[in-house]
Coordinates of C-alpha atoms in Angstrom, one line a residue:
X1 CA 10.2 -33.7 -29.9
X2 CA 9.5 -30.0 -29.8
X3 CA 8.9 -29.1 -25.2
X4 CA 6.7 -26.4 -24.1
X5 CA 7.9 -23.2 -23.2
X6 CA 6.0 -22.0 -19.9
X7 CA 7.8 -18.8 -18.9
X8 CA 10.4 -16.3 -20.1
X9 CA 12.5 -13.5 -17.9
X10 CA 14.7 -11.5 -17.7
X11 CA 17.6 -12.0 -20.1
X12 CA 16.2 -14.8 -22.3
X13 CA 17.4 -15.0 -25.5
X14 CA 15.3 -17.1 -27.8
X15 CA 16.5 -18.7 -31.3
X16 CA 14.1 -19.5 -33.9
X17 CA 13.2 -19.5 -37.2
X18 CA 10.4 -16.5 -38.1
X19 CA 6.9 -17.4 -39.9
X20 CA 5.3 -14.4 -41.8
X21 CA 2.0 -16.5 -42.6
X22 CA 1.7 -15.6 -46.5
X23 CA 1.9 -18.7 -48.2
X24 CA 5.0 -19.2 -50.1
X25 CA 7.5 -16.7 -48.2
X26 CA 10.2 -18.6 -46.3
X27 CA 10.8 -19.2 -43.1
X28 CA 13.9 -16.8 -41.7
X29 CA 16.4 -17.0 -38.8
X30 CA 15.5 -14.5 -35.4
X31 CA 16.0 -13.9 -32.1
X32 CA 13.8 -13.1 -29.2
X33 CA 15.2 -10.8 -26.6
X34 CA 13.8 -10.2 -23.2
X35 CA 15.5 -6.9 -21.4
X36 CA 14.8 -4.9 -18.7
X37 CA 15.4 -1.7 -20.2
X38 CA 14.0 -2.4 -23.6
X39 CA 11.4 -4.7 -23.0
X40 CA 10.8 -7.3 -25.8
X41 CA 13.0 -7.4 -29.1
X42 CA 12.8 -9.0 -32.3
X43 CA 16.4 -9.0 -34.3
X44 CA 16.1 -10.1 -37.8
X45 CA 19.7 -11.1 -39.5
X46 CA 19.3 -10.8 -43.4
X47 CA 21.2 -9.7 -46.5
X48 CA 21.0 -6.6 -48.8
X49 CA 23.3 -6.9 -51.8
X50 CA 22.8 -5.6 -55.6
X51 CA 22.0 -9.1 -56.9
X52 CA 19.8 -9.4 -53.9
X53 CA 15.9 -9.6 -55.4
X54 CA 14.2 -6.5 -54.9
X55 CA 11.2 -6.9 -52.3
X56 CA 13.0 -10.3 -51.6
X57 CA 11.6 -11.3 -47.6
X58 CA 12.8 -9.9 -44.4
X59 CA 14.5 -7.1 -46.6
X60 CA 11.2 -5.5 -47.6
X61 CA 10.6 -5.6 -43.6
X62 CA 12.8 -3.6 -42.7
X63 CA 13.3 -1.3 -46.3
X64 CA 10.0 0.4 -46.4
X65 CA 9.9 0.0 -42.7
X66 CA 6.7 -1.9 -42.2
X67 CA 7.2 -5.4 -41.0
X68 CA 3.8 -7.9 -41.0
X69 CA 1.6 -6.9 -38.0
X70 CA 2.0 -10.6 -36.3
X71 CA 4.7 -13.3 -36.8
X72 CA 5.1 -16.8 -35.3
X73 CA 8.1 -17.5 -33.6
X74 CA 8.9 -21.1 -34.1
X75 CA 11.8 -22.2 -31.4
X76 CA 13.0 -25.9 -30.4
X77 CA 10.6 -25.0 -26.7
X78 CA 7.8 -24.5 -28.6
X79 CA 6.0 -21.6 -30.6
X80 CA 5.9 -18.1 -29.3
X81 CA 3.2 -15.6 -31.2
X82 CA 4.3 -12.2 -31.8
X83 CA 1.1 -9.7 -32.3
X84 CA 1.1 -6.0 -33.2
X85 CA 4.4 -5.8 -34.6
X86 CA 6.6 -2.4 -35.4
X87 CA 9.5 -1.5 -37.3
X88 CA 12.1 -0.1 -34.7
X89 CA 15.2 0.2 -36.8
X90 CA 17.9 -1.8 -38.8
X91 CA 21.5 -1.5 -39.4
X92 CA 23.7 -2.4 -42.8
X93 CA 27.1 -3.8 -42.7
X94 CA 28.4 -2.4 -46.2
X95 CA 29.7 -3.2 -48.5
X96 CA 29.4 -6.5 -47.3
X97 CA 25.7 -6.0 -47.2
X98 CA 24.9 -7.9 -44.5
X99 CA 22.1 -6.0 -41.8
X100 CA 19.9 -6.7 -38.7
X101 CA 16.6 -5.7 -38.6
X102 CA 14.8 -4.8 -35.1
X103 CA 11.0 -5.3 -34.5
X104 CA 9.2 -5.1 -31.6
X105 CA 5.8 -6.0 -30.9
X106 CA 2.9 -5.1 -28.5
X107 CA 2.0 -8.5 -27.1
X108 CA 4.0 -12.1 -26.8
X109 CA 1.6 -15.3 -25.9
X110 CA 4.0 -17.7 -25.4
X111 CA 1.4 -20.4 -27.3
X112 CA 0.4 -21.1 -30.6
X113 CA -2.9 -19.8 -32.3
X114 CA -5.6 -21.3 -34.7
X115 CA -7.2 -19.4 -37.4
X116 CA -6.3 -16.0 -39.2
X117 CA -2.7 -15.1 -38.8
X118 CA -3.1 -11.6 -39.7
X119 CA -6.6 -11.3 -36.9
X120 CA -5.4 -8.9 -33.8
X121 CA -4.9 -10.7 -30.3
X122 CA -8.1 -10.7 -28.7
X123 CA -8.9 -12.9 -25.8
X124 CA -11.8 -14.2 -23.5
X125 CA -9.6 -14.4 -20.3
X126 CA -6.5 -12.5 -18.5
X127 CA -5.0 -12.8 -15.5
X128 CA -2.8 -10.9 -13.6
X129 CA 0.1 -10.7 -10.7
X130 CA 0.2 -7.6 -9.0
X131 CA 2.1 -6.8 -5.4
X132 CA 0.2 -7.0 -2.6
X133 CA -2.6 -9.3 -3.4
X134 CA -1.8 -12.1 -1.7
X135 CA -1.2 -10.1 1.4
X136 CA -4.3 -7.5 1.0
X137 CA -6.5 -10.9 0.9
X138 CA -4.6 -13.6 2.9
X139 CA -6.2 -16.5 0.5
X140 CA -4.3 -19.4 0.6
X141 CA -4.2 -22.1 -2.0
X142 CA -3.1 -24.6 0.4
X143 CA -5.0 -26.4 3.1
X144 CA -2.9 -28.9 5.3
X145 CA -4.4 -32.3 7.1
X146 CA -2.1 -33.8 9.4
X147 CA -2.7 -37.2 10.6
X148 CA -1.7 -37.6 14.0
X149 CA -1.1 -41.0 16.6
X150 CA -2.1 -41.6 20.0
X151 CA 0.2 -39.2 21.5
X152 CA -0.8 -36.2 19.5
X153 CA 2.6 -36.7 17.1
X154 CA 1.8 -36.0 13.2
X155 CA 2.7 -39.1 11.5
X156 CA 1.1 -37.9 7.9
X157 CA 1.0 -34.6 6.4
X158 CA -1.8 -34.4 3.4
X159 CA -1.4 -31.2 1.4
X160 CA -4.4 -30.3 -0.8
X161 CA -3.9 -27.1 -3.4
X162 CA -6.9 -25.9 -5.0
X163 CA -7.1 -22.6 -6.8
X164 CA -10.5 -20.6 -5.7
X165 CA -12.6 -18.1 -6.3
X166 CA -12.4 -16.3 -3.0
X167 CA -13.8 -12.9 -4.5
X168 CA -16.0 -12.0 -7.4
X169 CA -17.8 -9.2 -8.7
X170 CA -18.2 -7.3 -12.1
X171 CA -17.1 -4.1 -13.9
X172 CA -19.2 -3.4 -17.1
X173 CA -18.9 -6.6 -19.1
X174 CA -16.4 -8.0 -17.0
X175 CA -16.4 -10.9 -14.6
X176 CA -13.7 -10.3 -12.0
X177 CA -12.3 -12.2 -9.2
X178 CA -9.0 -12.4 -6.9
X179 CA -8.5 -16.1 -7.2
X180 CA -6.0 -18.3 -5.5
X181 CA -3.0 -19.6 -7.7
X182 CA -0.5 -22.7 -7.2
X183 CA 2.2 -24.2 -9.2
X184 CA 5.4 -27.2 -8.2
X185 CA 8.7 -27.0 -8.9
X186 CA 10.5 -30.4 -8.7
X187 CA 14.3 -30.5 -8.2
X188 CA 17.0 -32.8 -6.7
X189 CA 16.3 -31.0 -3.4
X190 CA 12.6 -31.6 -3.2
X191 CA 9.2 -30.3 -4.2
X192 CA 8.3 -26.4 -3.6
X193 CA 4.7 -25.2 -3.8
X194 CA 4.2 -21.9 -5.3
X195 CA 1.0 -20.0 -4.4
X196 CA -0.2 -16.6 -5.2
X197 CA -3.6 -14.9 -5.7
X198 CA -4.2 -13.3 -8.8
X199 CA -6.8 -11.1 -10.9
X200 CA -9.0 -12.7 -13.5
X201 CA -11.1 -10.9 -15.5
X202 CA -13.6 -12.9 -18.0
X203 CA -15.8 -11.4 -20.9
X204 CA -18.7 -12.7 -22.6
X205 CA -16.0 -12.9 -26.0
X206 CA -13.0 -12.0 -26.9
X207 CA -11.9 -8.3 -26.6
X208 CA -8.2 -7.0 -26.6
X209 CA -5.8 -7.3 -24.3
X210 CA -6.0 -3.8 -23.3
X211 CA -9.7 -4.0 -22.9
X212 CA -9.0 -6.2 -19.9
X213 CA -6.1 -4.1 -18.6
X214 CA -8.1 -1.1 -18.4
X215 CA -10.4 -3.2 -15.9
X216 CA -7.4 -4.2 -14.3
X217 CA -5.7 -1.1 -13.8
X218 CA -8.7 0.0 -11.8
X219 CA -8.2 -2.7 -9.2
X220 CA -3.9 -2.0 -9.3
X221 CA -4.8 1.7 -8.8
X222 CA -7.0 0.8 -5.8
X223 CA -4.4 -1.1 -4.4
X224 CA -1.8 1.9 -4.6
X225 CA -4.3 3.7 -2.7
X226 CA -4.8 0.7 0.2
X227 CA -1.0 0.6 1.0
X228 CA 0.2 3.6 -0.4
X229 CA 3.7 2.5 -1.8
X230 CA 4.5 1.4 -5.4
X231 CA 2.5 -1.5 -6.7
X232 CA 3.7 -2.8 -10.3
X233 CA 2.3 -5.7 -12.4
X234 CA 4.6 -8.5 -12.2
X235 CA 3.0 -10.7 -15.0
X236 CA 0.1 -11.5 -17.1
X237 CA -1.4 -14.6 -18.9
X238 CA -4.2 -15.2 -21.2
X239 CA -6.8 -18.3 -22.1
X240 CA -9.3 -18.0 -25.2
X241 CA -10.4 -21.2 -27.2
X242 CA -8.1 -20.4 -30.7
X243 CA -5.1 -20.6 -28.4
X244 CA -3.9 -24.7 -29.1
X245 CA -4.0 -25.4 -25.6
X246 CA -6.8 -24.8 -22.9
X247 CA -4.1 -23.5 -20.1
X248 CA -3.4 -19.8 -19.6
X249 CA -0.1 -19.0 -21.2
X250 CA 2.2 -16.5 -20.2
X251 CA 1.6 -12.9 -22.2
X252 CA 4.3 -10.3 -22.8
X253 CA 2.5 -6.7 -22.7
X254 CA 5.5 -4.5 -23.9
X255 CA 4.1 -1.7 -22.2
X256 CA 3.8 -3.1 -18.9
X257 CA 6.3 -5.5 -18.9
X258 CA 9.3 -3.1 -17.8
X259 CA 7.2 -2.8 -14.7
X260 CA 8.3 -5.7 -13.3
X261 CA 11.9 -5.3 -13.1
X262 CA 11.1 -3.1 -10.5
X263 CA 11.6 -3.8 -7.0
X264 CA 9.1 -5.8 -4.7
X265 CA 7.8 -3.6 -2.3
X266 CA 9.0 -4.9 1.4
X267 CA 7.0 -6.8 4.4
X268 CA 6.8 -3.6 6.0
X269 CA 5.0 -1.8 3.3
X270 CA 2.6 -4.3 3.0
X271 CA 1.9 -5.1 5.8
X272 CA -0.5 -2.2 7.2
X273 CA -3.3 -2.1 4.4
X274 CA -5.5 1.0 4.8
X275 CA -9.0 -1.0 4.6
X276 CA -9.4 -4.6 4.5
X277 CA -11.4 -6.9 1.8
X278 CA -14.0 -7.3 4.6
X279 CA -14.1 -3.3 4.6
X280 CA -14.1 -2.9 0.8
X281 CA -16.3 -6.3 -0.4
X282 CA -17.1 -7.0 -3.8
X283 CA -19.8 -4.3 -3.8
X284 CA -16.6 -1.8 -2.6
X285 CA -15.4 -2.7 -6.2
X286 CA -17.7 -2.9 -8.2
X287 CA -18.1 0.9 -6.5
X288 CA -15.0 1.6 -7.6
X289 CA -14.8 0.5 -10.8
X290 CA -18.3 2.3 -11.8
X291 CA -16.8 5.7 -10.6
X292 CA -13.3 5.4 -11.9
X293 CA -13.5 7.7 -15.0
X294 CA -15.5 10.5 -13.3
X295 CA -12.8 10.2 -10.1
X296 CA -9.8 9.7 -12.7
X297 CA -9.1 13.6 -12.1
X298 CA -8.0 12.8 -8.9
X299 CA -7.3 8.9 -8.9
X300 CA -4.0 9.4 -11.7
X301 CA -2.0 12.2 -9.9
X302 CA -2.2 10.9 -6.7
X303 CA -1.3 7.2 -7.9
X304 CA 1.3 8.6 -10.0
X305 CA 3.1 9.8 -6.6
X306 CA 2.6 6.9 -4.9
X307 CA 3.8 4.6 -7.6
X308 CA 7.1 7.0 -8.0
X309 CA 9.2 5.8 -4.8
X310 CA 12.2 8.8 -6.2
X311 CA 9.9 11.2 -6.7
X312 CA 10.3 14.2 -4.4
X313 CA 8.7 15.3 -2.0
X314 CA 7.5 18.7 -3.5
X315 CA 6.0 16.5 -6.6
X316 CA 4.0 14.6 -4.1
X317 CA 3.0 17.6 -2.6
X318 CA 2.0 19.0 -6.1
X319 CA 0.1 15.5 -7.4
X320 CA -1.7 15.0 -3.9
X321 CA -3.0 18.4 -3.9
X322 CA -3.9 18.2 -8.0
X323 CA -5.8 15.3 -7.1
X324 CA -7.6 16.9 -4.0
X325 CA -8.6 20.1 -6.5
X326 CA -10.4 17.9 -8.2
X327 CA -11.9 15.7 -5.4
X328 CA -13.4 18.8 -3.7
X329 CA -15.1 19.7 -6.9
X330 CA -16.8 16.6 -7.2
X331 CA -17.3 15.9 -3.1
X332 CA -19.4 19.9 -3.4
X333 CA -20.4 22.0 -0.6
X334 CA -19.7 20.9 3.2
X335 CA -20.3 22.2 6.1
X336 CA -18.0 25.2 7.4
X337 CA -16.1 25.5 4.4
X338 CA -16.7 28.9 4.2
X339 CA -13.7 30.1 7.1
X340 CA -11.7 28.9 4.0
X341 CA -13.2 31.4 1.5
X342 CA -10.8 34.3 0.5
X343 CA -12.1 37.9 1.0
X344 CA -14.2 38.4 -1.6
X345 CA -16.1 35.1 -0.7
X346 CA -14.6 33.0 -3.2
X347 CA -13.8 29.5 -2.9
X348 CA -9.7 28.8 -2.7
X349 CA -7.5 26.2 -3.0
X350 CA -8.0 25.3 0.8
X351 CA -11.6 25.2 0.0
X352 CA -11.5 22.7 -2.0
X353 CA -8.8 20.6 0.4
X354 CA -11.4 21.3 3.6
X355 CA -13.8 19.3 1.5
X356 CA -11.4 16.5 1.2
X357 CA -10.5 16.7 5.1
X358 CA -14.3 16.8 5.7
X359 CA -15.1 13.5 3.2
X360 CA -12.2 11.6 5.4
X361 CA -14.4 12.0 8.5
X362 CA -11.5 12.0 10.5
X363 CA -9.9 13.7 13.3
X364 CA -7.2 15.4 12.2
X365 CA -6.5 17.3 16.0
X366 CA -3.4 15.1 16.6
X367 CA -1.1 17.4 14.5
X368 CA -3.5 20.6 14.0
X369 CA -5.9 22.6 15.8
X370 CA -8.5 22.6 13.5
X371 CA -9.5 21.0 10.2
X372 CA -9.4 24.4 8.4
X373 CA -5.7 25.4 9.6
X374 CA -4.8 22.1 8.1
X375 CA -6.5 22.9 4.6
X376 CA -4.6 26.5 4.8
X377 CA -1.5 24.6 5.3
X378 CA -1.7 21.9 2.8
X379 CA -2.7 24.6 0.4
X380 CA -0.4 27.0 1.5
X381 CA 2.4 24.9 0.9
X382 CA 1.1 23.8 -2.5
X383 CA 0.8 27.1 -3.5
X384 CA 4.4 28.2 -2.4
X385 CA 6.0 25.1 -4.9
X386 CA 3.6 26.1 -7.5
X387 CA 3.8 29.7 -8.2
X388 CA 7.0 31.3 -9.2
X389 CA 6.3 34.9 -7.7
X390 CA 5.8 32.9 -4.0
X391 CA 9.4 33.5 -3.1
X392 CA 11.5 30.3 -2.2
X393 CA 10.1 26.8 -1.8
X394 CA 8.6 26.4 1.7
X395 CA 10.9 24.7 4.8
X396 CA 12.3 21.0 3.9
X397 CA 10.3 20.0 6.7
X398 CA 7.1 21.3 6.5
X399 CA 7.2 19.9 2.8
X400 CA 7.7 16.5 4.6
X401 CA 5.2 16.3 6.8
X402 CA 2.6 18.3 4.5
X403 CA 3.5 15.5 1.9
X404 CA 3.2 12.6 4.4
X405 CA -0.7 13.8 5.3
X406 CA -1.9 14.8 1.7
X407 CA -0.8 11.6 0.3
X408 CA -2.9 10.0 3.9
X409 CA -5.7 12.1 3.0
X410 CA -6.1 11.0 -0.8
X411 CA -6.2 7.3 0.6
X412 CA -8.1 7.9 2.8
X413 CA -10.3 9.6 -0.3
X414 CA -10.0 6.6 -2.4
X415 CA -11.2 4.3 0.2
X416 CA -14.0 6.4 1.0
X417 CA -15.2 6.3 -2.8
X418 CA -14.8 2.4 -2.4
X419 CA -16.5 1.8 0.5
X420 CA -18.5 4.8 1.9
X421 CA -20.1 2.9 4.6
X422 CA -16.9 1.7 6.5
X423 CA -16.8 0.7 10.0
X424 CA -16.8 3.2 12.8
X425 CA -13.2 2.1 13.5
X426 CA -12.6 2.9 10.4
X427 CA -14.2 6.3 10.8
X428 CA -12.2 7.2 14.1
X429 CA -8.9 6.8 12.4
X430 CA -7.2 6.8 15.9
X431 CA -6.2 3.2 15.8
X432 CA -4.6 2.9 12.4
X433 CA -1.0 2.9 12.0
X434 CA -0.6 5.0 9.2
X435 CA -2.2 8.1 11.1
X436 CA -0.6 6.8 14.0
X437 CA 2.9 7.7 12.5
X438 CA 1.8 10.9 11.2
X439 CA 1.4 12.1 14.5
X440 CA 4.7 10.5 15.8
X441 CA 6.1 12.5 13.2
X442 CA 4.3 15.9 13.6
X443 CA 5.6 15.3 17.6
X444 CA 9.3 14.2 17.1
X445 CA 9.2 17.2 15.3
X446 CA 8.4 19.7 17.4
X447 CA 5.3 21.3 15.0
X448 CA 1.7 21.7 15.1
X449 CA -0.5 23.3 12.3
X450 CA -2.3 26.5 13.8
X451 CA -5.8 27.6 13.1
X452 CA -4.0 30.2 10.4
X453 CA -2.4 27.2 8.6
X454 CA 1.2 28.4 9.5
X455 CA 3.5 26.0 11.4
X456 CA 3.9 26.2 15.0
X457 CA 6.3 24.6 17.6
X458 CA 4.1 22.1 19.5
X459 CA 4.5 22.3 23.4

C-alpha cells in the first residue's frame, strides 16, 4: 500500500515515475532532488537515438526546451505535485544517445490534486515557520495538569496540546494570525512533543502562493526589525479543498526554500525583542501591513542589512542610512531641523537623519551631546563611504559604532510605524538592552559624538 510522505529535507532524493497529464503519453522514470545550494531538482533519464520517434515524450521536454508547466510525481510514499515547471538544462551521452534532462519547478505540495492538471497552484490557506515567533509571542501549545496526593507529590501528569489562535488581524483580503502548532514523534525512546507558533494567512478563495507570501513577508520583515538579526523562513505548507486531503501539506517555494539552510539565529539574539506583541497588537499590524508599500523605500535596505549577518559594516552603514533618506522624507518637517540645513538653507543628508532621530523620541545623550551632532555624524560617515572624491573610508571604529546606532535607529523607526502610541517606557529608551549596549560600547571606547558631528574622546 502506497504511505504518505509528510516532510522532505535536506538531501532527499526521491524515485518515481513522472505523469505529464495528456492522456495517452506514458508514464517516465525521475528523481526528486532536495539541495541546499540548488534548491529543488527534477532529473529526467531518457534516450535520444536516430530511430528514436521524433517528438517521442520526455525527449520533446528537454529538445525544444519547454517541459509541461506541472507534473505529478508518483513515488512508493505517496504523490508529490510539481507546479510551474522550467527547463534548466540537459546533457547527451553520444553516441550512445542516452541524456538527462533537468527541470526545476517553482512550487512542490507534497499532496495530490483534483481537477485540471494544467490549472496554476492557487490556494485558500498558507502557513509559515519563521525564526523568532515562538519566542517574540511565548504561546504555548501545551498546557500541563498534574494530579497530585496528599503530600503535595504529582502522581499524574495530563498533557493537553491544542493549536490556538492567540493573534488575529487582517491585511487587505487576508485573515492573519500567529497560531500555536504541535506535532509527536514516536520512537523506541519515547514520545516528543513538537510545538511551534506559526503564521496563517486565509483568503476568501484561492489566490497564488505568492499572493500569500507577499502578506507574509510583511510580518518576516517586521520581525527583522524587532530583533534585528537575520530571520529566514524555515518552511511553508498549504490547505485548499482540491488538494485530496483536508491537512496542510508541506510546500516547497524554490525561491525561499534555500533560506532555510541557513543558520538559526542563537538564544541570545532572540531573546531581547525590541517591542513586545502587547506593544505592537493586532491593530500594530494591521498598521504595518497598510503602510508597507509607501514605507518599502526604507523597510528593504535596512532589512536587507539586517538579514545579511557577513555583510560589512560600511554596507550597513550605506543601507541604514538609504533607508533613513527615505524615512525623513516621508516623516516631513520637525522641529529644529534647521541647525542641520547647509549654508544656503538647504535640507542635507543629516536633515533628513535628524527627522529620523526626532520620530524615535528618544534620548540619544548617552553617546552624543545633541541629537543634531548625531545626525552630522551618521551622515557624515555615510557620506565619506559613499562618495569617491571623500578621501579614504572613515576610522574602522567610528564605522562600528555609527553602524551599531543607525541600524538601532531604523528599528526603532519600524516599530514606531507599527505602533506609534507605545508605552512611555518604551518612549524613554533608557531601560532597553539594545540601547543599553550602545552606550557600553560608545564608553569602552573612549568616544562621544560632538555637537559638530565629529568624534570625540569621552572623559
Amino acid at each position: 500500500m502506497m504511505g504518505t510522505r509528510r516532510s522532505v529535507q535536506f538531501g532527499d532524493v526521491i524515485t518515481g515515475m513522472l505523469v505529464d497529464g495528456v492522456d495517452g503519453t506514458p508514464y517516465v522514470a525521475a528523481t526528486l532532488l532536495v539541495d541546499e545550494q540548488l534548491g529543488v531538482r527534477l532529473e529526467v533519464p531518457y534516450i535520444t537515438t536516430s530511430d528514436t520517434a521524433a517528438g517521442e515524450t520526455p525527449g520533446e521536454w528537454f529538445e525544444t526546451k519547454c517541459p509541461p508547466k506541472n507534473l505529478l510525481l508518483i513515488a512508493l510514499e505517496g504523490n508529490i505535485s510539481l507546479f510551474d515547471c522550467r527547463y534548466s538544462g540537459h546533457t547527451v551521452r553520444h553516441p550512445a544517445g542516452i541524456a538527462v534532462g533537468k527541470i526545476t519547478p517553482a512550487d512542490v505540495v507534497l499532496q495530490d490534486r483534483k481537477g485540471d492538471h494544467s490549472d496554476p497552484l492557487e490556494v485558500k490557506e498558507l502557513r509559515s515557520d519563521i525564526d523568532g515567533l515562538t519566542e517574540w509571542t511565548g504561546f504555548t501549545a501545551i498546557t500541563r495538569h498534574p494530579s497530585v496526593d496528599d503530600e503535595n507529590r504529582v502522581k499524574k501528569l495530563d498533557i493537553e496540546l491544542r493549536t490556538t489562535d492567540e493573534l488575529i488581524w487582517t491585511q487587505g483580503q487576508a485573515d492573519m494570525a500567529l497560531r500555536t502548532t504541535w506535532s509527536c514523534d514516536s520512537t523506541a525512546e519515547g514520545l516528543t512533543i513538537n510545538e511551534g507558533v506559526m503564521l496563517h494567512s486565509t483568503f476568501p478563495a484561492p489566490v497564488p502562493v505568492l499572493t500569500h507570501l507577499e502578506e507574509h513577508r510583511k510580518v518576516a520583515s517586521l520581525m527583522t526589525f524587532i530583533f534585528g538579526c537575520p530571520i529566514t523562513w524555515r518552511s511553508h505548507s498549504v490547505r485548499d479543498q482540491r488538494f485530496t486531503e483536508k491537512r496542510f501539506s508541506q510546500l516547497i517555494k524554490q525561491n525561499t526554500v534555500k533560506e532555510a539552510a541557513r543558520p538559526d539565529p542563537t538564544e541570545k539574539q532572540l531573546r531581547h525583542p525590541l517591542a513586545s506583541p502587547s506593544q505592537i497588537g493586532s491593530s500594530g499590524l494591521e498598521a504595518w501591513a497598510a503602510s508597507y508599500e509607501t514605507w518599502g523605500r526604507f523597510i528593504h535596505p535596512a532589512v536587507s542589512a539586517l538579514n545579511s549577518p557577513r555583510t560589512t559594516l560600511e554596507n550597513v552603514v550605506v543601507n541604514a542610512a538609504v533607508s533613513m533618506e527615505a524615512a525623513g522624507h516621508l516623516i516631513g518637517e520637525v522641529d529644529g531641523e534647521n541647525a542641520t540645513y547647509d549654508r544656503r538653507r538647504r535640507k542635507t543628508t543629516a536633515t533628513f537623519i535628524y527627522r529620523c532621530l526626532a520620530r524615535t523620541g528618544w534620548d540619544w545623550s548617552g553617546i552624543c551631546e545633541s541629537r543634531v551632532g548625531l545626525a552630522r555624524a551618521l551622515a557624515k560617515n555615510y557620506n565619506t563611504i559613499k562618495h569617491y572624491g571623500r578621501g579614504d573610508f572613515p576610522d574602522p571604529l567610528e564605522t562600528y559604532l555609527v553602524s551599531s546606532t543607525a541600524t538601532l535607529v531604523v528599528r526603532l523607526l519600524a516599530i514606531r510605524q507599527a505602533a506609534p502610541d507605545a508605552t512611555s517606557e518604551f518612549d524613554s529608551g533608557r531601560h532597553f538592552p539594545a540601547y543599553g549596549r550602545l552606550v557600553e560600547d560608545f564608553k569602552n571606547n573612549g568616544l562621544f559624538i560632538k555637537c559638530d558631528g565629529l568624534f570625540a574622546v569621552s572623559s
